[in-house]
Short mmCIF file of C-alpha atoms in Angstrom, two decimals:
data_model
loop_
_atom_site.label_atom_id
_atom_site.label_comp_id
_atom_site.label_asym_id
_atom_site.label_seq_id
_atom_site.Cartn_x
_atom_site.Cartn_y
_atom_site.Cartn_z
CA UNK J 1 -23.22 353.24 15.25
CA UNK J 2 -22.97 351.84 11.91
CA UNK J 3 -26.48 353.35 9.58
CA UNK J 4 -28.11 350.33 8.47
CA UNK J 5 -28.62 349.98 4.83
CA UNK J 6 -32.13 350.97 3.09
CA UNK J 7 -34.89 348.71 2.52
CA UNK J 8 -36.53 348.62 -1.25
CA UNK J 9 -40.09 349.03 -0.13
CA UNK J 10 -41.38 348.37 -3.76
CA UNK J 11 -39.61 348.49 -7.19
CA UNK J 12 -38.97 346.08 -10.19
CA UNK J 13 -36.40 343.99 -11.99
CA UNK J 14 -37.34 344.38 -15.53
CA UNK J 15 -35.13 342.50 -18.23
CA UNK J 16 -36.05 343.55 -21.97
CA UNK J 17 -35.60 341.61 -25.00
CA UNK J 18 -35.98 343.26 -28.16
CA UNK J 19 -36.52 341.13 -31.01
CA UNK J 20 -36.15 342.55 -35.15
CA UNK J 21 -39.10 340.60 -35.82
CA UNK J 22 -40.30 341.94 -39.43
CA UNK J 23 -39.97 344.55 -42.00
CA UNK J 24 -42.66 346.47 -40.56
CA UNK J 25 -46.04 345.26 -38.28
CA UNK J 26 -49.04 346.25 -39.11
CA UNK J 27 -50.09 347.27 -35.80
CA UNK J 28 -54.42 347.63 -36.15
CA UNK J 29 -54.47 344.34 -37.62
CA UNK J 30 -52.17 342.86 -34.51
CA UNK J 31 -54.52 344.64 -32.11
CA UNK J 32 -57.42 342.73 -33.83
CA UNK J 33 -55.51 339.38 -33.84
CA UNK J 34 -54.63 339.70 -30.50
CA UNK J 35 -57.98 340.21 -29.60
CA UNK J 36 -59.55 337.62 -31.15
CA UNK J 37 -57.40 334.89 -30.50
CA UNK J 38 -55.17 335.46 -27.61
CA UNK J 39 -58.46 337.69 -25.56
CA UNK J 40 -55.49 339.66 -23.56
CA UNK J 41 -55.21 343.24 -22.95
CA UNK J 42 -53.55 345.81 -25.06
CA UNK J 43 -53.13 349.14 -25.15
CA UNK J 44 -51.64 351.87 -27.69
CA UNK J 45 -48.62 353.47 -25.42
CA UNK J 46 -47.89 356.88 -24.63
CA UNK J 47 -45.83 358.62 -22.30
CA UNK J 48 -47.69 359.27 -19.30
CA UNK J 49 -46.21 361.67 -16.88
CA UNK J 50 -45.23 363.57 -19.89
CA UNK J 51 -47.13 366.51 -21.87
CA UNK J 52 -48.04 365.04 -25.59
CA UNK J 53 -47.00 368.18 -26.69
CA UNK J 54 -43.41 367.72 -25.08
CA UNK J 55 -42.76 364.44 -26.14
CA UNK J 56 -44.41 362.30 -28.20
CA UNK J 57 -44.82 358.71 -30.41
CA UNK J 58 -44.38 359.02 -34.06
CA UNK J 59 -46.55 356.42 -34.09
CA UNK J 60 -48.31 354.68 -30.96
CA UNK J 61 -46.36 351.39 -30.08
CA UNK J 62 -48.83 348.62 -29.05
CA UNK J 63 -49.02 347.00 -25.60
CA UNK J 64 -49.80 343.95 -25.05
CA UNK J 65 -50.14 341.37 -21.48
CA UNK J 66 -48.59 338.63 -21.90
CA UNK J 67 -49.53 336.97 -18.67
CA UNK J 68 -47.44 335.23 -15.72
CA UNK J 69 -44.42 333.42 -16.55
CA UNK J 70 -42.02 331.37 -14.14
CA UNK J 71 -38.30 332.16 -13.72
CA UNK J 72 -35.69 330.55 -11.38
CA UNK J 73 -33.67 333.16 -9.63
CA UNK J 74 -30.78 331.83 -8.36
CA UNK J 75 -32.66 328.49 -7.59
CA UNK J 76 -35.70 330.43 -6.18
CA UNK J 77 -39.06 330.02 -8.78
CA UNK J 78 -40.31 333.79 -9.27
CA UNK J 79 -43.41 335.06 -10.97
CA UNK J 80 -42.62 337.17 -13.21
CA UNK J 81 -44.83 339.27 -15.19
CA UNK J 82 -44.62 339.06 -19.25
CA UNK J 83 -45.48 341.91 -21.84
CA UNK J 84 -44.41 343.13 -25.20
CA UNK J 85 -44.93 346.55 -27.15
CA UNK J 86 -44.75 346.94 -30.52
CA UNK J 87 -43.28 349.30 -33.01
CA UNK J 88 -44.57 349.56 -36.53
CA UNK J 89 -40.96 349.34 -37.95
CA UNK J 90 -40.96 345.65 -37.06
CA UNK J 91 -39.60 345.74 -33.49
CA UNK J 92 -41.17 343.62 -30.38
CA UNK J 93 -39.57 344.47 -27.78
CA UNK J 94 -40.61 341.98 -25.08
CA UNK J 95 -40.01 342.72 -20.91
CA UNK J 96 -40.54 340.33 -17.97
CA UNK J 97 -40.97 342.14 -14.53
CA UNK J 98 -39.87 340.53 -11.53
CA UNK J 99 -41.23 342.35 -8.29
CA UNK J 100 -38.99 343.81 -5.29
CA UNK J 101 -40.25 344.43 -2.07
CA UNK J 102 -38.56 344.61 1.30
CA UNK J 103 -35.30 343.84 0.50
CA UNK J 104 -31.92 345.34 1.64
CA UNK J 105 -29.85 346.97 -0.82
CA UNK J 106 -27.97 344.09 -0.95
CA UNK J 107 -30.31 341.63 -1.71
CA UNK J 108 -31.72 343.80 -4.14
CA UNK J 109 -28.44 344.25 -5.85
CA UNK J 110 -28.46 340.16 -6.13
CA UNK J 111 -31.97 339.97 -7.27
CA UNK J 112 -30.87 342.54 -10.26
CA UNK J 113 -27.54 340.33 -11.10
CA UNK J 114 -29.58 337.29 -10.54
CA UNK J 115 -32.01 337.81 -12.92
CA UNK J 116 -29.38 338.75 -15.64
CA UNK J 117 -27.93 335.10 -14.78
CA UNK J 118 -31.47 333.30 -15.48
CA UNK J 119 -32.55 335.25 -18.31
CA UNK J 120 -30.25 337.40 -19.89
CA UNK J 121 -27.91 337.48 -22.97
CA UNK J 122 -25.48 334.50 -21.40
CA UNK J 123 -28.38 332.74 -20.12
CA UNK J 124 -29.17 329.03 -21.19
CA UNK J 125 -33.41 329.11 -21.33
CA UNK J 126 -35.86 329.20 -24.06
CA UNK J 127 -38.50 331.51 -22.28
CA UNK J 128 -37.74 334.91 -24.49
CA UNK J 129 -37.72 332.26 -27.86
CA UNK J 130 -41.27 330.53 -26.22
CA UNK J 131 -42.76 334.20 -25.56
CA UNK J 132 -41.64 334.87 -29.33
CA UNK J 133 -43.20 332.03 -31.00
CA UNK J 134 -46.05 332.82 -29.53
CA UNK J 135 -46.50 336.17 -30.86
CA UNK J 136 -45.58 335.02 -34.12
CA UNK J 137 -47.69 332.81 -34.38
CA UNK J 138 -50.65 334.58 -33.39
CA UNK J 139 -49.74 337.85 -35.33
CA UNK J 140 -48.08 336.41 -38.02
CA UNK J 141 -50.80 337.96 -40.74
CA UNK J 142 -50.06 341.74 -39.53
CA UNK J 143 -45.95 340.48 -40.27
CA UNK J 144 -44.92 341.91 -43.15
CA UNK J 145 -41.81 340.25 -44.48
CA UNK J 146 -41.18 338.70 -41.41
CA UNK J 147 -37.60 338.08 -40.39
CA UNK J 148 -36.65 334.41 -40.52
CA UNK J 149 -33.57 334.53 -37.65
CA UNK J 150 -34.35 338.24 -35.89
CA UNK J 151 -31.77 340.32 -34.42
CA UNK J 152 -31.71 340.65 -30.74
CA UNK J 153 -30.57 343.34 -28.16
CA UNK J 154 -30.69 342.91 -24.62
CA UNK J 155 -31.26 345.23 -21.61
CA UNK J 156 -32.01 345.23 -17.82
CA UNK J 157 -33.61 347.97 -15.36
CA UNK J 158 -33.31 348.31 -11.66
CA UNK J 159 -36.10 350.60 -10.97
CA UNK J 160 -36.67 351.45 -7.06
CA UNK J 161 -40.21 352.82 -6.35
CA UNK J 162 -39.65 353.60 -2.78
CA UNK J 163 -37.02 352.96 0.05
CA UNK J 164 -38.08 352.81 3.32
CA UNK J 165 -36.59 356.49 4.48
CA UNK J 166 -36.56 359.19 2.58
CA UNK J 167 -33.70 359.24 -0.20
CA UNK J 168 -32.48 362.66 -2.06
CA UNK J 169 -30.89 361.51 -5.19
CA UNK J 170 -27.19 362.70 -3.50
CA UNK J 171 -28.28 361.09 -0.34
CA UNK J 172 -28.55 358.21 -2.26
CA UNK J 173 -25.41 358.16 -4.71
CA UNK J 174 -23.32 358.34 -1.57
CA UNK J 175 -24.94 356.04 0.79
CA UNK J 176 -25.18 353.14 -2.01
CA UNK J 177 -23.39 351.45 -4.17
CA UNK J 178 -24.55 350.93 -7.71
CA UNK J 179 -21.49 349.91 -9.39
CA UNK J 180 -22.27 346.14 -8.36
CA UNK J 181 -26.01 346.69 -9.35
CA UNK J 182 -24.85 348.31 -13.18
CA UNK J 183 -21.67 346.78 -13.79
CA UNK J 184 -22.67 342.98 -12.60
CA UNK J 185 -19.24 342.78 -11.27
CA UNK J 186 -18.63 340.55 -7.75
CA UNK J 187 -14.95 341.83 -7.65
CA UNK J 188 -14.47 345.69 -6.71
CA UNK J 189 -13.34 348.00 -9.78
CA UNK J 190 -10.57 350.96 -10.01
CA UNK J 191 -11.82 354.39 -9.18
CA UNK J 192 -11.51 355.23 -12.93
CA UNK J 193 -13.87 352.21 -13.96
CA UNK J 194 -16.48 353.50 -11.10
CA UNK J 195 -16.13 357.29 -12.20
CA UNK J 196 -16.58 356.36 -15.79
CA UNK J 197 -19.78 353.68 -14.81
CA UNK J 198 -21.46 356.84 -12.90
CA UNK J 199 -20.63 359.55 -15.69
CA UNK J 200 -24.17 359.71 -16.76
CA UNK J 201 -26.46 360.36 -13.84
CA UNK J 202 -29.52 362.53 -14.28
CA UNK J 203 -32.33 363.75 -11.78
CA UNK J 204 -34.80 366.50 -12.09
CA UNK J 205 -36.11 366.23 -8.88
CA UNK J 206 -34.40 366.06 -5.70
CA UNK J 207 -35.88 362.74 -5.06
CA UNK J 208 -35.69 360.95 -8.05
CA UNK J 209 -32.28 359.84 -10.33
CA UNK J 210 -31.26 357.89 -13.12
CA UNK J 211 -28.18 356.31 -14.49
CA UNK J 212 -27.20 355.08 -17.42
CA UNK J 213 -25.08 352.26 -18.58
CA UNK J 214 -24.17 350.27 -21.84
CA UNK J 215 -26.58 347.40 -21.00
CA UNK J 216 -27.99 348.44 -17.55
CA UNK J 217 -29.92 351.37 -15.85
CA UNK J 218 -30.94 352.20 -12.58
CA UNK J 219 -34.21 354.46 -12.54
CA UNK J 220 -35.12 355.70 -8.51
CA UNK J 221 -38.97 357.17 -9.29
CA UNK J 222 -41.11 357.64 -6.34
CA UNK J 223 -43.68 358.94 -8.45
CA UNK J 224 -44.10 355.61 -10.49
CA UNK J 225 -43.62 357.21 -13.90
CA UNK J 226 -42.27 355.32 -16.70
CA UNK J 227 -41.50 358.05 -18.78
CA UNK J 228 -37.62 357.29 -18.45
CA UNK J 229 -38.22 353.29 -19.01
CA UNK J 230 -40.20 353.85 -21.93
CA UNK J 231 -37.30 356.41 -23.32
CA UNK J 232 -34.37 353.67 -23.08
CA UNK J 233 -36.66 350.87 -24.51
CA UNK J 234 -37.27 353.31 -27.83
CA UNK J 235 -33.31 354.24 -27.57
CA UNK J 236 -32.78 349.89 -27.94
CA UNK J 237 -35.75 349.76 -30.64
CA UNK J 238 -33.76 352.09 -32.77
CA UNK J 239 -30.35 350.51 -31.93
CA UNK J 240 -31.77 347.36 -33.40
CA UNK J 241 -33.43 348.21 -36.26
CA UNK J 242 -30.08 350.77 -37.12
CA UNK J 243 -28.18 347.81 -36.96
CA UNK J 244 -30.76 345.74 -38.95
CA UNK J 245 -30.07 348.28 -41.83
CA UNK J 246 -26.37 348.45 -41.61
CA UNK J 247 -25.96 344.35 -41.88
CA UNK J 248 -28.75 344.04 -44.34
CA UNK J 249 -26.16 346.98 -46.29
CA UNK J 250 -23.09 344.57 -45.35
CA UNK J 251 -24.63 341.68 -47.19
CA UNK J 252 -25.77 344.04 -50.36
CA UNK J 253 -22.91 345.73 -50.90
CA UNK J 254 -20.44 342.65 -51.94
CA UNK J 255 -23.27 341.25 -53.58
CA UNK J 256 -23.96 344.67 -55.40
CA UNK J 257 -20.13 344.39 -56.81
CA UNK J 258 -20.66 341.03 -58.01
CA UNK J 259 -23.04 342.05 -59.97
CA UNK J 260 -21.98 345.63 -61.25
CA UNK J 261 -18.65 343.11 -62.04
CA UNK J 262 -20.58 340.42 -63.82
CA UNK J 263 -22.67 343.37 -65.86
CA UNK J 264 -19.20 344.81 -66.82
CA UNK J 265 -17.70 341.80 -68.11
CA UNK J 266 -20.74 341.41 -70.92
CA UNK J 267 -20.23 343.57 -73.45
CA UNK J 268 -22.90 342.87 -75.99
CA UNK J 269 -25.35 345.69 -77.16
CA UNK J 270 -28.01 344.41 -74.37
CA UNK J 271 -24.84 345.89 -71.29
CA UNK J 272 -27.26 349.28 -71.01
CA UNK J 273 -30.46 347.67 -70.58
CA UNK J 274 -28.65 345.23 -67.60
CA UNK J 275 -27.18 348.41 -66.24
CA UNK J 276 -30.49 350.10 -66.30
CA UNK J 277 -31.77 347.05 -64.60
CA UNK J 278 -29.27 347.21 -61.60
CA UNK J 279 -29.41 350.92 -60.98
CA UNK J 280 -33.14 350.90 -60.56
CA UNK J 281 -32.63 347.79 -57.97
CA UNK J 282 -30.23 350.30 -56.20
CA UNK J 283 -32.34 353.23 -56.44
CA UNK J 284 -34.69 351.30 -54.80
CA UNK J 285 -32.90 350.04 -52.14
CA UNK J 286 -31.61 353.48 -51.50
CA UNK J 287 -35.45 354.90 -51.38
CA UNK J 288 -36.55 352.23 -49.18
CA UNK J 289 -33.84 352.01 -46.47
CA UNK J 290 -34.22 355.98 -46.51
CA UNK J 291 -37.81 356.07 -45.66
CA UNK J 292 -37.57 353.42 -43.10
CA UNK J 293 -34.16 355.21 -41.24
CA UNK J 294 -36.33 358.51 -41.56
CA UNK J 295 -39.23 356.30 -39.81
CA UNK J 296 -37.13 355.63 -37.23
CA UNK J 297 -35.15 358.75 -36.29
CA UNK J 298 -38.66 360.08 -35.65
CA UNK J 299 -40.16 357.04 -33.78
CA UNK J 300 -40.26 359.33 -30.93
CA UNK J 301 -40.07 363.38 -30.31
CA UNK J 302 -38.66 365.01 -27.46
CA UNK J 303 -39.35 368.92 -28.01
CA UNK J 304 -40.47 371.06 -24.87
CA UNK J 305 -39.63 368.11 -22.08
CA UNK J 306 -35.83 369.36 -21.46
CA UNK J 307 -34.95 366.47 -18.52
CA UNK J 308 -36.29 363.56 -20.89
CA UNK J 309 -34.35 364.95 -23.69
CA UNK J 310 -30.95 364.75 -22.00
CA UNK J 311 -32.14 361.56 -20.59
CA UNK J 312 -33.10 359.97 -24.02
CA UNK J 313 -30.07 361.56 -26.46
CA UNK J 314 -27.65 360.24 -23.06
CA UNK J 315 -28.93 357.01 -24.09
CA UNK J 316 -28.40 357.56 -27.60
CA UNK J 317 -24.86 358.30 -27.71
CA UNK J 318 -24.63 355.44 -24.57
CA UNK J 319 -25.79 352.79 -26.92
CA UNK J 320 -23.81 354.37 -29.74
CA UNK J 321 -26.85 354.62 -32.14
CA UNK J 322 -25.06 357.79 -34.04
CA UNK J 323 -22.24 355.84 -35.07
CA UNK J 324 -24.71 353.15 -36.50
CA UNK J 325 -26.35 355.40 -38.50
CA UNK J 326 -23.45 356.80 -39.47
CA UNK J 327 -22.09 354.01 -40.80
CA UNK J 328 -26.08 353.02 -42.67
CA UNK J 329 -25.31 356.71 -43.90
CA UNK J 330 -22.26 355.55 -45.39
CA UNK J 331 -23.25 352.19 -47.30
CA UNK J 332 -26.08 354.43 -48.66
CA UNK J 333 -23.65 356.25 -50.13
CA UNK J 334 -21.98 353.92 -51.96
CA UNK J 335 -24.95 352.49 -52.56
CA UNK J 336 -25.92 356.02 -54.54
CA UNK J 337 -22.54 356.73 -56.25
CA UNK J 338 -23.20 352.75 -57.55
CA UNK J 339 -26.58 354.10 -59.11
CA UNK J 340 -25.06 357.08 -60.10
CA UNK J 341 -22.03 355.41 -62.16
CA UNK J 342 -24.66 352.35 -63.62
CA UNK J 343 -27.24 355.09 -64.85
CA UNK J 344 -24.32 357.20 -66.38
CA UNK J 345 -22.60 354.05 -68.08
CA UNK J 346 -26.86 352.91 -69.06
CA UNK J 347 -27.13 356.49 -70.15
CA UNK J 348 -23.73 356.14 -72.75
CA UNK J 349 -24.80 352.71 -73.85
CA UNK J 350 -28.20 353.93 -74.89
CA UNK J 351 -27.07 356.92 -76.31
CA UNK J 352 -23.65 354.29 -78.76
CA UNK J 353 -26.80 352.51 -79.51
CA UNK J 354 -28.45 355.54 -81.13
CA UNK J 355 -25.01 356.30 -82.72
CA UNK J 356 -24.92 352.33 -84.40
CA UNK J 357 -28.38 353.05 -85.14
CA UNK J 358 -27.79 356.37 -87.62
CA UNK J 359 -24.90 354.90 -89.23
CA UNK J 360 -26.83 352.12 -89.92
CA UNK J 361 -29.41 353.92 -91.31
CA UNK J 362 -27.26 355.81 -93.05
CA UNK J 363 -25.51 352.86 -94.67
CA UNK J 364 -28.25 351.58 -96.01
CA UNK J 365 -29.56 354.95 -97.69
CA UNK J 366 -26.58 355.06 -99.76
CA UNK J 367 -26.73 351.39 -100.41
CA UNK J 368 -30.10 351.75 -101.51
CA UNK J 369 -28.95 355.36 -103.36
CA UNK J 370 -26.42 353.36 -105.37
CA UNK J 371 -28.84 350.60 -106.24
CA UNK J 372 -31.51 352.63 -107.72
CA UNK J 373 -28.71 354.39 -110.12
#
């Protein structure tokens, strides 16, 4: 007889939208906004089936309830519940939860790639830009320098609670199918597609597993922690503010040449103190995009917890958030080499001032030598 598929006792669609929202957010003074004018819940976040001293927050992220929001599924209305943490270095990252219970794998699987359709990066709604006018408009006094058009990332988790049998996490790889649930694919993919889909699969205890995709992740925790959720949502924050840095960079550097170009092209005695000018609005560019990249490569630390570690730098390289820096890294550099070539050219300038200066000085000594014979 044919085994009939497993039921999803309890478990959760939860789609995340992370928004760039401001230079950095001053997160007491949102707390106390919130409070006073909104009178929701928050909370400062930490990991919670996880030892402080294993992993930790750089700095606490703050929670906050957003309350019940309505979503059409596939032309069914859902309830979905609405929250958003935030991160000092200007990220919101905002996550509706759709509940799952007692449904078949396969109507699971649809409830996942049905909830991408109604409210993820190809959808056509206004709910994530509703939920984000909201929150600036009652935090917008802890904003600082708050971000006119924000970057965006996207991502979705399938996270299974409980089945209704007991499911080892090889039990489970072999009885289901994920790659419909991660890849959001109808039609069936090569064997090389599904190997390379599957490649990063972690699990620390028999029963539980994860997998990780570009935009997607399947989480199977019986024990209801939400260690690993928390993990990928500070893996996006990063993402997005890395890439906040390295287009802010694109825009500065062609700018920066203009400039450097337009300095050049004067050659009057004033060129040094314009040069001088430009390498200290470099130098402190450089400064600033250095503290804030330093910020957030230590947004979060993963020492003695060895699972969540794989799990979280898995996501890292997933998302690609090394080669991002890398390439921040990289403008920064010519960013410095700029400020290194504009002080040295301010630094000669100064010093064939100083030059003009003595021979004048010494022109007019002998003028004034001659005169007085």
């Amino acid at each position: 007889m044919a085994q009939v598929e497993p039921t999803v006792r309890s478990g959760q669609v939860v789609a995340l939208r992370l928004f760039d929202l401001a230079y950095e957010i001053d997160l007491r003074r949102a707390e106390s906004l919130w409070a006073s004018r909104a009178r929701g819940s928050s909370v400062r976040s930490r990991l919670v089936g996880t030892s402080p001293k294993a992993v930790s927050f750089g700095v606490a992220p703050l929670a906050l309830d957003l309350g019940p929001v309505e979503v059409t599924v596939d032309g069914r209305s859902m309830t979905a519940s609405a929250g958003v943490r935030l991160y000092d270095f200007g990220i919101a990252a905002v996550a509706l939860r759709l509940p799952a219970a007692d449904l078949g794998w396969a109507a699971f699987t649809g409830l996942v790639n049905g909830a991408d359709r109604a409210v993820g990066p190809a959808a056509e709604t206004r709910l994530w830009e509703d939920l984000l006018g909201r929150l600036r408009e009652l935090l917008a006094e802890a904003l600082d320098r708050p971000a006119a058009t924000p970057l965006q990332e996207d991502y979705l988790l399938a996270i299974v609670d409980a089945f209704d049998r007991p499911m080892p996490a090889e039990a489970l790889v072999e009885t289901l199918d994920l790659v419909p649930l991660l890849s959001g694919e109808e039609r069936p993919l090569s064997e090389g597609a599904r190997r390379d889909l599957l490649r990063q699969r972690f699990s620390y205890h028999p029963d539980d597993l994860v997998v990780l995709t570009w935009d997607r992740a399947f989480i199977h925790e019986p024990q209801r922690e939400t260690d690993v959720a928390d993990v990928l949502e500070m893996a996006n924050a990063q993402l997005l503010e890395l890439r906040g840095y390295d287009e802010m960079l694109d825009d500065e550097l062609p700018r920066m040449r203009a400039l450097v170009e337009a300095a050049r092209r004067r050659t009057n005695l004033l060129a040094s103190r314009r040069y001088a000018r430009l390498a200290r609005g470099l130098h402190a560019l450089v400064a600033e995009v250095t503290e804030l990249t330093e910020r957030v490569d230590n947004a979060l630390q993963v020492t003695e917890d060895v699972y969540l570690a794989r799990v979280y730098a898995a996501a890292m390289e997933q998302f690609r958030v090394p080669n991002v820096g890398a390439a921040v890294d990289r403008k920064l550099a010519i960013i410095r080499d700029t400020y290194t070539a504009l002080h040295g050219e301010a630094a000669g300038g100064r010093a064939e001032l100083l030059e003009i200066a003595i021979l004048l000085l010494i022109a007019v000594e002998i003028v004034l030598s001659l005169l007085r014979h």
